[in-house]
Short mmCIF file of C-alpha atoms in Angstrom, two decimals:
data_model
loop_
_atom_site.label_atom_id
_atom_site.label_comp_id
_atom_site.label_asym_id
_atom_site.label_seq_id
_atom_site.Cartn_x
_atom_site.Cartn_y
_atom_site.Cartn_z
CA MET A 1 3.49 18.73 1.45
CA GLN A 2 0.53 18.38 -0.89
CA PRO A 3 -2.77 19.66 0.54
CA GLU A 4 -4.42 16.35 -0.35
CA SER A 5 -1.85 14.40 1.69
CA ALA A 6 -2.23 16.83 4.58
CA VAL A 7 -6.00 16.26 4.64
CA LEU A 8 -5.49 12.50 4.61
CA LEU A 9 -2.96 12.75 7.44
CA VAL A 10 -5.43 14.67 9.57
CA VAL A 11 -8.17 12.11 9.00
CA ALA A 12 -5.69 9.29 9.70
CA ALA A 13 -4.84 10.93 13.02
CA ALA A 14 -8.55 11.13 13.77
CA ALA A 15 -8.94 7.45 12.92
CA LEU A 16 -6.08 6.57 15.26
CA ALA A 17 -7.66 8.58 18.07
CA PHE A 18 -10.93 6.77 17.41
CA ALA A 19 -9.25 3.34 17.48
CA VAL A 20 -7.52 4.11 20.77
CA THR A 21 -10.73 5.43 22.34
CA PHE A 22 -13.33 3.01 21.06
CA ASN A 23 -11.46 -0.28 20.47
CA PRO A 24 -13.69 -2.91 22.05
CA LEU A 25 -10.95 -5.50 22.60
CA SER A 26 -8.96 -5.74 25.82
CA ILE A 27 -5.66 -4.56 24.38
CA SER A 28 -3.12 -2.08 25.61
CA ARG A 29 -4.14 1.37 24.42
CA GLY A 30 -0.56 2.53 24.90
CA ALA A 31 0.75 -0.16 22.54
CA LEU A 32 -1.96 0.66 20.02
CA LEU A 33 -1.07 4.34 20.23
CA LEU A 34 2.64 3.58 19.82
CA LYS A 35 2.14 1.36 16.76
CA GLY A 36 -0.44 3.64 15.21
CA GLY A 37 1.64 6.69 16.01
CA THR A 38 4.62 5.11 14.27
CA GLY A 39 2.50 4.47 11.19
CA LEU A 40 1.17 8.01 11.31
CA ALA A 41 4.66 9.48 11.67
CA ALA A 42 5.86 7.38 8.72
CA SER A 43 2.88 8.55 6.66
CA ALA A 44 3.69 12.15 7.53
CA ALA A 45 7.31 11.60 6.50
CA ILE A 46 6.20 9.98 3.23
CA ALA A 47 4.08 13.04 2.50
CA ALA A 48 6.71 15.56 3.58
CA VAL A 49 10.01 14.37 2.10
CA PRO A 50 11.12 16.20 -1.03
CA THR A 51 12.18 13.26 -3.23
CA PHE A 52 10.73 9.92 -4.29
CA ASP A 53 13.80 7.93 -3.21
CA LEU A 54 13.27 9.09 0.38
CA VAL A 55 9.64 7.99 0.10
CA LEU A 56 10.89 4.51 -0.85
CA LEU A 57 13.35 4.38 2.06
CA ILE A 58 10.62 5.34 4.54
CA LEU A 59 8.28 2.78 3.02
CA LEU A 60 10.97 0.12 3.35
CA THR A 61 11.64 1.03 6.98
CA LEU A 62 7.94 0.98 7.78
CA GLY A 63 7.59 -2.44 6.12
CA VAL A 64 10.42 -3.88 8.19
CA LEU A 65 9.03 -2.41 11.43
CA HIS A 66 5.53 -3.67 10.67
CA ALA A 67 6.84 -7.16 9.94
CA ALA A 68 8.78 -7.16 13.22
CA ILE A 69 5.81 -6.53 15.52
CA ASP A 70 3.87 -9.41 17.07
CA GLY A 71 1.53 -11.29 14.77
CA ARG A 72 0.37 -14.69 13.64
CA ARG A 73 1.72 -14.60 10.07
CA ALA A 74 5.38 -15.41 9.51
CA PHE A 75 7.84 -12.54 9.49
CA ALA A 76 8.85 -13.34 5.90
CA VAL A 77 5.23 -13.33 4.71
CA ARG A 78 4.62 -9.88 6.19
CA LEU A 79 7.88 -8.42 4.93
CA ARG A 80 7.51 -9.68 1.36
CA ALA A 81 4.85 -7.23 0.12
CA PRO A 82 6.59 -4.00 1.14
CA ILE A 83 9.90 -5.22 -0.30
CA VAL A 84 8.28 -6.16 -3.60
CA ALA A 85 6.56 -2.77 -3.62
CA VAL A 86 9.80 -0.86 -3.04
CA ALA A 87 11.69 -2.95 -5.61
CA THR A 88 8.99 -2.36 -8.21
CA LEU A 89 8.82 1.36 -7.48
CA ALA A 90 12.63 1.62 -7.63
CA VAL A 91 12.71 -0.05 -11.04
CA ALA A 92 9.94 2.30 -12.14
CA LEU A 93 12.08 5.20 -10.98
CA VAL A 94 14.91 3.98 -13.19
CA PHE A 95 12.63 3.65 -16.21
CA ALA A 96 11.18 7.09 -15.60
CA HIS A 97 14.66 8.63 -15.73
CA ALA A 98 16.06 6.47 -18.53
CA GLN A 99 16.80 8.09 -21.84
CA GLY A 100 15.55 5.86 -24.61
CA PRO A 101 12.41 4.75 -26.39
CA ASP A 102 9.00 5.85 -25.17
CA GLU A 103 8.28 2.31 -24.02
CA LEU A 104 10.58 2.83 -21.03
CA GLN A 105 8.33 5.56 -19.69
CA ARG A 106 5.38 3.25 -20.14
CA PHE A 107 7.23 0.57 -18.17
CA ALA A 108 7.69 3.20 -15.47
CA ALA A 109 3.94 3.79 -15.44
CA VAL A 110 3.29 0.06 -15.07
CA GLY A 111 5.88 -0.17 -12.29
CA LEU A 112 4.37 2.71 -10.36
CA VAL A 113 0.87 1.20 -10.48
CA ALA A 114 2.15 -2.31 -9.62
CA GLY A 115 4.27 -0.97 -6.77
CA LEU A 116 1.34 0.97 -5.37
CA ALA A 117 -0.90 -2.12 -5.55
CA ALA A 118 1.75 -4.23 -3.78
CA ALA A 119 2.29 -1.65 -1.04
CA VAL A 120 -1.40 -1.12 -0.30
CA GLY A 121 -2.35 -4.79 -0.76
CA LEU A 122 -4.66 -4.70 -3.78
CA MET A 123 -5.21 -7.05 -6.69
CA PRO A 124 -2.99 -8.44 -8.15
CA TYR A 125 -0.88 -8.41 -4.97
CA MET A 126 -3.16 -8.91 -2.00
CA HIS A 127 -1.40 -9.41 1.30
CA PRO A 128 -2.04 -12.81 2.93
CA LEU A 129 -4.63 -12.51 5.72
CA ASP A 130 -5.03 -14.47 8.95
CA PRO A 131 -8.50 -13.75 10.37
CA GLU A 132 -7.29 -14.37 13.91
CA GLU A 133 -4.41 -11.93 13.68
CA PRO A 134 -4.40 -8.69 15.74
CA MET A 135 -5.37 -5.71 13.63
CA THR A 136 -2.07 -3.87 14.06
CA SER A 137 0.01 -6.66 12.50
CA SER A 138 -2.61 -7.57 9.85
CA PRO A 139 -2.73 -6.09 6.31
CA ILE A 140 -5.47 -3.64 7.41
CA PRO A 141 -3.08 -0.80 8.43
CA TRP A 142 -1.59 -0.88 4.93
CA ILE A 143 -4.91 -0.73 3.12
CA ALA A 144 -6.75 1.64 5.47
CA PHE A 145 -4.23 3.74 7.38
CA VAL A 146 -0.89 4.20 5.58
CA GLY A 147 -2.12 3.39 2.07
CA PRO A 148 -4.24 6.50 1.45
CA VAL A 149 -1.37 8.95 2.02
CA LEU A 150 1.03 6.74 0.10
CA ALA A 151 -1.36 6.58 -2.88
CA ALA A 152 -1.79 10.34 -2.94
CA VAL A 153 2.00 10.78 -2.90
CA VAL A 154 2.71 8.14 -5.57
CA VAL A 155 0.07 9.55 -7.91
CA ALA A 156 1.39 13.09 -7.47
CA ARG A 157 4.99 11.96 -8.04
CA ALA A 158 3.95 9.98 -11.10
CA GLN A 159 2.37 13.07 -12.61
CA GLN A 160 5.70 14.89 -12.14
CA MET A 161 7.94 12.06 -13.39
CA LEU A 162 6.04 10.75 -16.40
CA ALA A 163 5.72 12.29 -19.83
CA PRO A 164 2.16 13.05 -21.03
CA ASP A 165 2.02 9.90 -23.16
CA ALA A 166 3.12 7.69 -20.27
CA GLY A 167 0.76 9.64 -18.01
CA GLY A 168 -2.09 8.38 -20.17
CA VAL A 169 -0.83 4.83 -19.74
CA PHE A 170 -0.61 5.42 -15.99
CA GLY A 171 -4.22 6.58 -15.91
CA GLY A 172 -5.38 3.68 -18.04
CA MET A 173 -3.58 1.21 -15.80
CA LEU A 174 -5.19 2.74 -12.71
CA ILE A 175 -8.66 2.51 -14.24
CA GLY A 176 -8.15 -1.08 -15.38
CA LEU A 177 -6.81 -2.16 -12.02
CA GLY A 178 -9.56 -0.19 -10.32
CA LEU A 179 -12.31 -2.02 -12.20
CA LEU A 180 -10.64 -5.34 -11.38
CA ASN A 181 -10.52 -4.47 -7.68
CA ILE A 182 -14.12 -3.26 -7.69
CA ALA A 183 -15.37 -6.55 -9.13
CA TRP A 184 -13.07 -8.79 -7.14
CA GLY A 185 -13.44 -6.96 -3.82
CA SER A 186 -17.21 -6.51 -3.86
CA ILE A 187 -18.00 -10.06 -4.98
CA ALA A 188 -15.52 -11.57 -2.50
CA ALA A 189 -16.90 -9.41 0.33
CA TRP A 190 -20.28 -10.92 -0.44
CA LEU A 191 -19.31 -14.56 -0.94
CA THR A 192 -16.20 -15.27 1.14
CA GLU A 193 -16.63 -17.47 4.22
CA SER A 194 -14.71 -15.46 6.80
CA GLU A 195 -16.26 -12.23 8.08
CA VAL A 196 -12.81 -10.69 8.64
CA ALA A 197 -11.85 -11.54 5.07
CA ALA A 198 -15.13 -9.98 3.92
CA TRP A 199 -14.16 -6.73 5.66
CA ARG A 200 -10.74 -6.79 3.99
CA TYR A 201 -12.30 -7.39 0.55
CA SER A 202 -14.65 -4.47 1.14
CA PHE A 203 -11.59 -2.25 1.58
CA VAL A 204 -10.25 -3.65 -1.71
CA ALA A 205 -13.50 -2.77 -3.49
CA ASP A 206 -13.38 0.79 -2.15
CA TRP A 207 -9.80 1.06 -3.38
CA GLY A 208 -11.03 0.08 -6.83
CA LEU A 209 -13.06 3.29 -6.86
CA VAL A 210 -10.05 5.24 -5.61
CA LEU A 211 -7.86 3.92 -8.43
CA CYS A 212 -10.52 4.75 -11.01
CA GLY A 213 -10.83 8.26 -9.56
CA PHE A 214 -7.09 8.85 -9.74
CA GLY A 215 -6.97 7.37 -13.24
CA LEU A 216 -9.69 9.62 -14.62
CA THR A 217 -7.34 12.67 -14.58
CA LEU A 218 -10.31 15.05 -14.39
CA ALA A 219 -11.02 17.31 -11.44
CA ASP A 220 -14.09 15.31 -10.45
CA GLY A 221 -12.07 12.09 -10.53
CA GLY A 222 -9.52 13.46 -8.07
CA ARG A 223 -12.32 14.76 -5.84
CA ALA A 224 -14.04 11.38 -5.90
CA ALA A 225 -10.78 9.59 -5.03
CA LEU A 226 -10.18 11.89 -2.07
CA LEU A 227 -13.70 11.44 -0.73
CA ILE A 228 -13.51 7.66 -1.06
CA LEU A 229 -10.17 7.69 0.79
CA PHE A 230 -11.84 9.89 3.43
CA SER A 231 -14.67 7.36 3.76
CA ILE A 232 -12.15 4.51 4.07
CA VAL A 233 -10.18 6.16 6.85
CA VAL A 234 -13.01 7.73 8.88
CA GLY A 235 -15.82 5.37 7.86
CA ARG A 236 -14.93 1.82 7.01
CA LEU A 237 -11.83 1.57 9.22
CA PRO A 238 -13.51 2.80 12.44
CA LEU A 239 -16.53 0.57 11.80
CA TYR A 240 -14.17 -2.38 11.33
CA VAL A 241 -12.44 -1.49 14.61
CA VAL A 242 -15.77 -1.40 16.43
CA SER A 243 -16.84 -4.71 14.88
CA ARG A 244 -13.74 -6.61 16.09
CA GLN A 245 -15.38 -7.93 19.28
CA ALA A 246 -18.51 -9.06 17.41
CA LEU A 247 -16.30 -10.72 14.78
CA ARG A 248 -14.42 -12.57 17.50
CA ASP A 249 -17.69 -13.66 19.15
CA LYS A 250 -19.20 -14.51 15.72
CA ALA A 251 -22.25 -12.45 16.69
CA VAL A 252 -24.62 -11.02 14.08
CA ALA A 253 -27.74 -8.86 14.27
CA GLN A 254 -30.39 -7.42 11.97
CA ARG A 255 -31.46 -4.31 13.85
CA PRO A 256 -32.10 -0.92 12.18
CA ILE A 257 -28.59 0.23 13.15
CA ASN A 258 -27.12 -2.64 11.15
CA PHE A 259 -29.00 -1.51 8.04
CA VAL A 260 -27.89 2.10 8.56
CA VAL A 261 -24.27 0.91 8.85
CA ALA A 262 -24.76 -1.19 5.71
CA GLY A 263 -26.02 1.91 3.92
CA ALA A 264 -22.94 3.85 4.97
CA LEU A 265 -20.64 1.04 3.81
CA ALA A 266 -22.49 0.73 0.50
CA GLY A 267 -22.10 4.43 -0.23
CA SER A 268 -25.77 5.30 -0.17
CA ALA A 269 -27.14 8.80 0.39
CA PRO A 270 -26.59 10.85 2.51
CA PHE A 271 -23.20 9.38 3.40
CA VAL A 272 -19.93 10.64 1.91
CA GLY A 273 -19.53 7.56 -0.27
CA PHE A 274 -22.60 8.64 -2.25
CA VAL A 275 -21.16 12.02 -3.16
CA ALA A 276 -17.89 10.35 -4.19
CA ARG A 277 -19.74 7.89 -6.43
CA VAL A 278 -21.72 10.69 -8.09
CA LEU A 279 -18.51 12.63 -8.78
CA LEU A 280 -16.83 9.51 -10.13
CA LEU A 281 -19.73 8.73 -12.47
CA ARG A 282 -19.79 12.35 -13.66
CA ALA A 283 -16.07 12.24 -14.45
CA ALA A 284 -16.39 8.89 -16.20
CA THR A 285 -19.30 10.18 -18.27
CA GLN A 286 -17.23 13.15 -19.41
CA LEU A 287 -14.35 10.90 -20.42
CA TYR A 288 -16.00 7.78 -21.86
CA TRP A 289 -19.60 6.88 -21.10
CA PRO A 290 -19.25 3.04 -21.29
CA LEU A 291 -16.80 3.37 -18.38
CA ALA A 292 -19.52 5.12 -16.38
CA LEU A 293 -21.85 2.25 -17.20
CA ALA A 294 -19.29 -0.32 -16.01
CA LEU A 295 -18.72 1.67 -12.82
CA ALA A 296 -22.46 1.99 -12.16
CA LEU A 297 -22.90 -1.77 -12.55
CA GLY A 298 -19.91 -2.36 -10.29
CA MET A 299 -21.34 -0.06 -7.63
CA LEU A 300 -24.45 -2.24 -7.41
CA LEU A 301 -22.21 -5.06 -6.21
CA TRP A 302 -21.55 -3.19 -2.94
CA LEU A 303 -25.05 -3.88 -1.62
CA PRO A 304 -24.96 -7.60 -0.66
CA GLY A 305 -21.50 -7.37 0.86
CA SER A 306 -22.41 -4.26 2.82
CA LEU A 307 -25.55 -5.87 4.23
CA ARG A 308 -23.40 -8.76 5.40
CA LEU A 309 -20.82 -6.45 6.99
CA GLY A 310 -23.55 -4.38 8.64
CA ARG A 311 -24.92 -7.52 10.30
CA SER A 312 -21.43 -8.54 11.44
CA LEU A 313 -21.29 -5.44 13.62
CA ALA A 314 -23.96 -7.07 15.89
CA VAL A 315 -25.62 -4.59 18.28
CA PRO A 316 -23.09 -2.05 19.52
CA ARG A 317 -23.52 -1.11 23.17
CA GLY A 318 -22.02 1.45 25.51
CA ARG A 319 -18.84 3.04 24.22
CA GLN A 320 -19.08 1.17 20.90
CA ALA A 321 -22.56 2.57 20.27
CA ILE A 322 -21.20 6.07 20.80
CA GLY A 323 -18.37 5.29 18.39
CA VAL A 324 -20.71 4.02 15.69
CA ALA A 325 -22.96 7.07 16.10
CA LEU A 326 -19.94 9.34 15.81
CA VAL A 327 -18.70 7.63 12.64
CA LEU A 328 -22.13 7.78 11.02
CA ALA A 329 -22.54 11.45 11.97
CA VAL A 330 -19.15 12.40 10.48
CA ASN A 331 -19.90 10.49 7.28
CA VAL A 332 -23.33 12.10 6.94
CA ALA A 333 -21.86 15.56 7.56
CA ALA A 334 -19.15 14.99 4.95
CA GLY A 335 -21.76 13.62 2.56
CA LEU A 336 -24.10 16.60 2.95
CA TYR A 337 -21.35 19.21 2.86
CA PRO A 338 -18.09 17.88 1.36
CA LEU A 339 -16.86 21.30 0.23
CA PRO A 340 -14.60 22.01 3.25
CA ILE A 341 -12.73 18.74 2.67
CA LEU A 342 -12.29 19.49 -1.03
CA LEU A 343 -11.26 23.09 -0.36
CA ALA A 344 -8.72 21.97 2.24
CA ALA A 345 -7.25 19.61 -0.37
CA ARG A 346 -7.45 22.39 -2.98
CA LEU A 347 -9.48 20.21 -5.32
CA MET B 1 27.42 0.24 -5.42
CA THR B 2 30.18 2.01 -3.49
CA VAL B 3 31.91 2.95 -6.73
CA ILE B 4 28.66 4.18 -8.25
CA ALA B 5 27.91 6.20 -5.11
CA TRP B 6 31.41 7.71 -5.25
CA GLN B 7 30.86 8.74 -8.87
CA SER B 8 27.41 10.22 -8.31
CA ALA B 9 27.59 11.67 -4.78
CA GLY B 10 31.18 11.68 -3.52
CA PRO B 11 33.28 9.84 -0.93
CA VAL B 12 31.00 10.36 2.09
CA ALA B 13 28.06 8.74 0.32
CA ALA B 14 30.32 5.95 -0.85
CA ALA B 15 31.57 5.38 2.69
CA ALA B 16 28.00 5.23 3.98
CA ILE B 17 27.05 2.67 1.35
CA ALA B 18 30.18 0.60 2.00
CA THR B 19 29.68 0.66 5.78
CA GLY B 20 26.02 -0.27 5.59
CA GLY B 21 26.70 -3.05 3.10
CA ALA B 22 29.64 -4.42 5.08
CA LEU B 23 27.67 -4.54 8.32
CA ALA B 24 24.75 -6.23 6.55
CA ALA B 25 27.13 -8.78 5.02
CA VAL B 26 28.80 -9.50 8.37
CA ARG B 27 25.43 -10.06 9.98
CA ARG B 28 24.28 -12.26 7.12
CA PHE B 29 27.48 -14.32 7.38
CA GLY B 30 26.61 -15.20 10.96
CA SER B 31 22.92 -16.00 10.44
CA GLY B 32 20.72 -17.98 8.07
CA PRO B 33 21.30 -21.47 6.66
CA ASP B 34 24.79 -22.87 6.25
CA GLY B 35 26.33 -24.32 3.11
CA TRP B 36 26.20 -23.74 -0.64
CA ARG B 37 22.77 -22.47 -1.67
CA ILE B 38 23.25 -21.42 -5.28
CA MET B 39 21.24 -23.46 -7.80
CA PRO B 40 20.36 -26.42 -5.54
CA PRO B 41 18.43 -29.45 -6.95
CA GLY B 42 14.97 -28.42 -8.22
CA SER B 43 16.18 -25.19 -9.76
CA THR B 44 14.94 -25.91 -13.30
CA PRO B 45 11.91 -23.56 -13.12
CA ARG B 46 14.18 -20.78 -11.94
CA LEU B 47 16.60 -21.51 -14.75
CA VAL B 48 13.80 -21.30 -17.34
CA LEU B 49 12.61 -18.08 -15.75
CA CYS B 50 16.14 -16.70 -15.97
CA VAL B 51 16.35 -17.47 -19.70
CA ALA B 52 12.95 -15.93 -20.44
CA GLY B 53 13.73 -12.95 -18.25
CA GLY B 54 17.10 -12.58 -19.90
CA LEU B 55 15.52 -12.11 -23.32
CA ILE B 56 13.36 -9.29 -22.04
CA VAL B 57 16.22 -7.80 -20.10
CA LEU B 58 18.40 -7.85 -23.22
CA TRP B 59 16.01 -5.47 -24.95
CA ILE B 60 15.63 -3.25 -21.91
CA ALA B 61 19.37 -3.24 -21.30
CA ALA B 62 20.00 -1.94 -24.79
CA ALA B 63 18.05 1.15 -23.84
CA VAL B 64 18.96 1.47 -20.15
CA THR B 65 22.71 0.92 -20.48
CA THR B 66 23.31 3.61 -23.06
CA GLY B 67 23.67 7.35 -22.60
CA ALA B 68 24.75 9.44 -19.62
CA GLY B 69 24.38 7.80 -16.18
CA ALA B 70 24.05 4.31 -17.68
CA SER B 71 26.05 2.62 -14.92
CA LEU B 72 23.80 4.11 -12.24
CA ARG B 73 20.59 3.09 -14.02
CA PHE B 74 21.90 -0.41 -14.69
CA THR B 75 23.01 -0.92 -11.08
CA VAL B 76 19.71 0.25 -9.62
CA MET B 77 17.64 -1.83 -12.01
CA VAL B 78 19.64 -5.03 -11.59
CA ILE B 79 19.85 -4.93 -7.80
CA ALA B 80 16.24 -3.85 -7.31
CA GLY B 81 15.09 -6.54 -9.73
CA PHE B 82 17.17 -9.26 -8.13
CA SER B 83 16.15 -8.25 -4.62
CA GLY B 84 12.48 -8.37 -5.59
CA ALA B 85 12.89 -11.74 -7.31
CA ARG B 86 14.80 -13.15 -4.34
CA VAL B 87 12.07 -12.06 -1.96
CA LEU B 88 9.36 -13.76 -4.03
CA ALA B 89 11.33 -17.03 -4.16
CA SER B 90 12.17 -17.43 -0.47
CA GLU B 91 10.42 -17.94 2.87
CA ASP B 92 13.62 -17.49 4.87
CA ALA B 93 13.65 -14.35 7.02
CA SER B 94 17.42 -13.97 6.70
CA VAL B 95 17.11 -13.94 2.90
CA LEU B 96 14.40 -11.30 3.03
CA LEU B 97 16.40 -9.12 5.38
CA THR B 98 19.43 -9.40 3.11
CA ALA B 99 17.26 -8.32 0.19
CA THR B 100 15.95 -5.46 2.35
CA SER B 101 19.50 -4.28 2.99
CA MET B 102 20.41 -4.44 -0.68
CA LEU B 103 17.24 -2.64 -1.65
CA ALA B 104 17.84 0.15 0.86
CA LEU B 105 21.35 0.73 -0.48
CA VAL B 106 20.24 0.76 -4.09
CA VAL B 107 17.34 3.14 -3.39
CA ALA B 108 19.93 5.52 -1.96
CA LEU B 109 21.86 5.24 -5.20
CA ALA B 110 18.67 6.08 -7.07
CA SER B 111 18.58 9.42 -5.24
CA ALA B 112 21.16 10.59 -7.78
CA PHE B 113 18.30 10.76 -10.29
CA ALA B 114 16.75 13.63 -8.37
CA ASP B 115 18.29 16.79 -6.95
CA GLY B 116 17.53 18.01 -3.49
CA SER B 117 17.96 15.22 -0.96
CA GLY B 118 21.77 15.45 -0.61
CA LEU B 119 23.49 12.78 1.46
CA TRP B 120 20.51 11.91 3.64
CA PRO B 121 19.37 8.94 1.52
CA TYR B 122 22.85 7.41 1.78
CA PHE B 123 22.99 7.75 5.57
CA GLY B 124 19.42 6.51 5.93
CA ALA B 125 20.07 3.54 3.67
CA ALA B 126 23.23 2.65 5.57
CA VAL B 127 21.32 2.63 8.86
CA ILE B 128 18.51 0.49 7.39
CA ALA B 129 20.95 -1.94 5.76
CA ALA B 130 23.07 -2.29 8.88
CA GLY B 131 20.12 -2.48 11.27
CA ALA B 132 17.83 -4.82 9.33
CA GLY B 133 19.84 -7.92 10.20
CA TRP B 134 19.43 -7.35 13.92
CA LEU B 135 15.66 -7.14 13.90
CA PRO B 136 13.85 -9.89 15.80
CA HIS B 137 11.82 -12.04 13.44
CA ARG B 138 9.44 -14.34 15.18
CA THR B 139 5.87 -15.50 14.80
CA ALA B 140 4.09 -14.45 17.97
CA ARG B 141 0.82 -15.48 19.49
CA ALA B 142 -2.45 -13.77 18.68
CA THR B 143 -3.72 -11.48 21.40
#
């Protein structure tokens, strides 16, 4: 198992424990643990299996199981994205192993990026969202719980399967798609009507940074991608879990805690998102400075959406307040001293 | 797919693929809409898409269907492509589950590209293909 995937599995387990402990809604904690545990076990299997075809089979099984659990969206609607992802990744696998012109390897690169986007639920294949749907059957587990490990595995496998020339195409595709997701996600998180949809778009925007980090093929790019994934799983996801009751009640607040949460979501100092953004800009500057400029402009778009999401948390009380404090503390600690995370991932 | 599995991984893998596919087909025969569903009225956009897709596929096929292991590559690409296209064109759960079964079987075939996973992908794919048709597919209430 890659060290990077192992780190992401540990933080996913921590996020699951947080969701079970601090979920404000009156739902069965046992059911949440069972569904989350299944997702975690599938993520571990995805990271541990030796070949890419087994990764695809596990992904397919997980997609079918996720579509079969209770939810408001139709079974077919929920099953479609994982099937399209597996089909695209399987075709990419064929192209990667085909003997022929160089273009076939480039097709493989396109297929790998498109399959990853479809599996996680990013532009141009965002999973349909029903704001009233329970979190476990919504697209959120794909984008915030299973997706990080899957992305780390797909990127690592792509680096093994693709020739250097196609690897460049793969990186370019990731950066292009990343910029698209940054712009689309951050603007939609700001302007969309539904608060739940705004949270989902904020995940999409964060994933834009992740894709750019993976695409930059420099050490700092990989480090930035890992730290953004860390902030998604132990920052944005737990804060979304805590905000579920306030979202259901349509409650908002503008207390100091809401602005602190907005700062964490926007990736401001001293939270972990800030370190990741600095690393990403440094890598982009080394590679091609206009890209760093585009990324810097894109990062400014986080602010209005994050202020909105911070307000949507309302005023956390009791157990939720403890949960929010815990999330903020972990994100500050990782922001001030990210070296243990990077060393654990051998980056 | 059974023949391809026999060629690339032996009789046990072929038996797993055949069993999984047969069970999926039996289940599909007893569920989903009745009647002839191939090219019903209103299929013109799909027909145009097929022609345009065919031109691209012709070029790809010239590269994919030559050299060693061409039959395996061609089978995986065609079935994965068709399964994905079928999924995008349908809202019917039985159609999606059939595509899931086909996709599982063909991903197992794709394991022949890599060394190291042995017969496990074939057994796993057979279980997924056979079991997918029995999954409950309902739209439940929000909680």
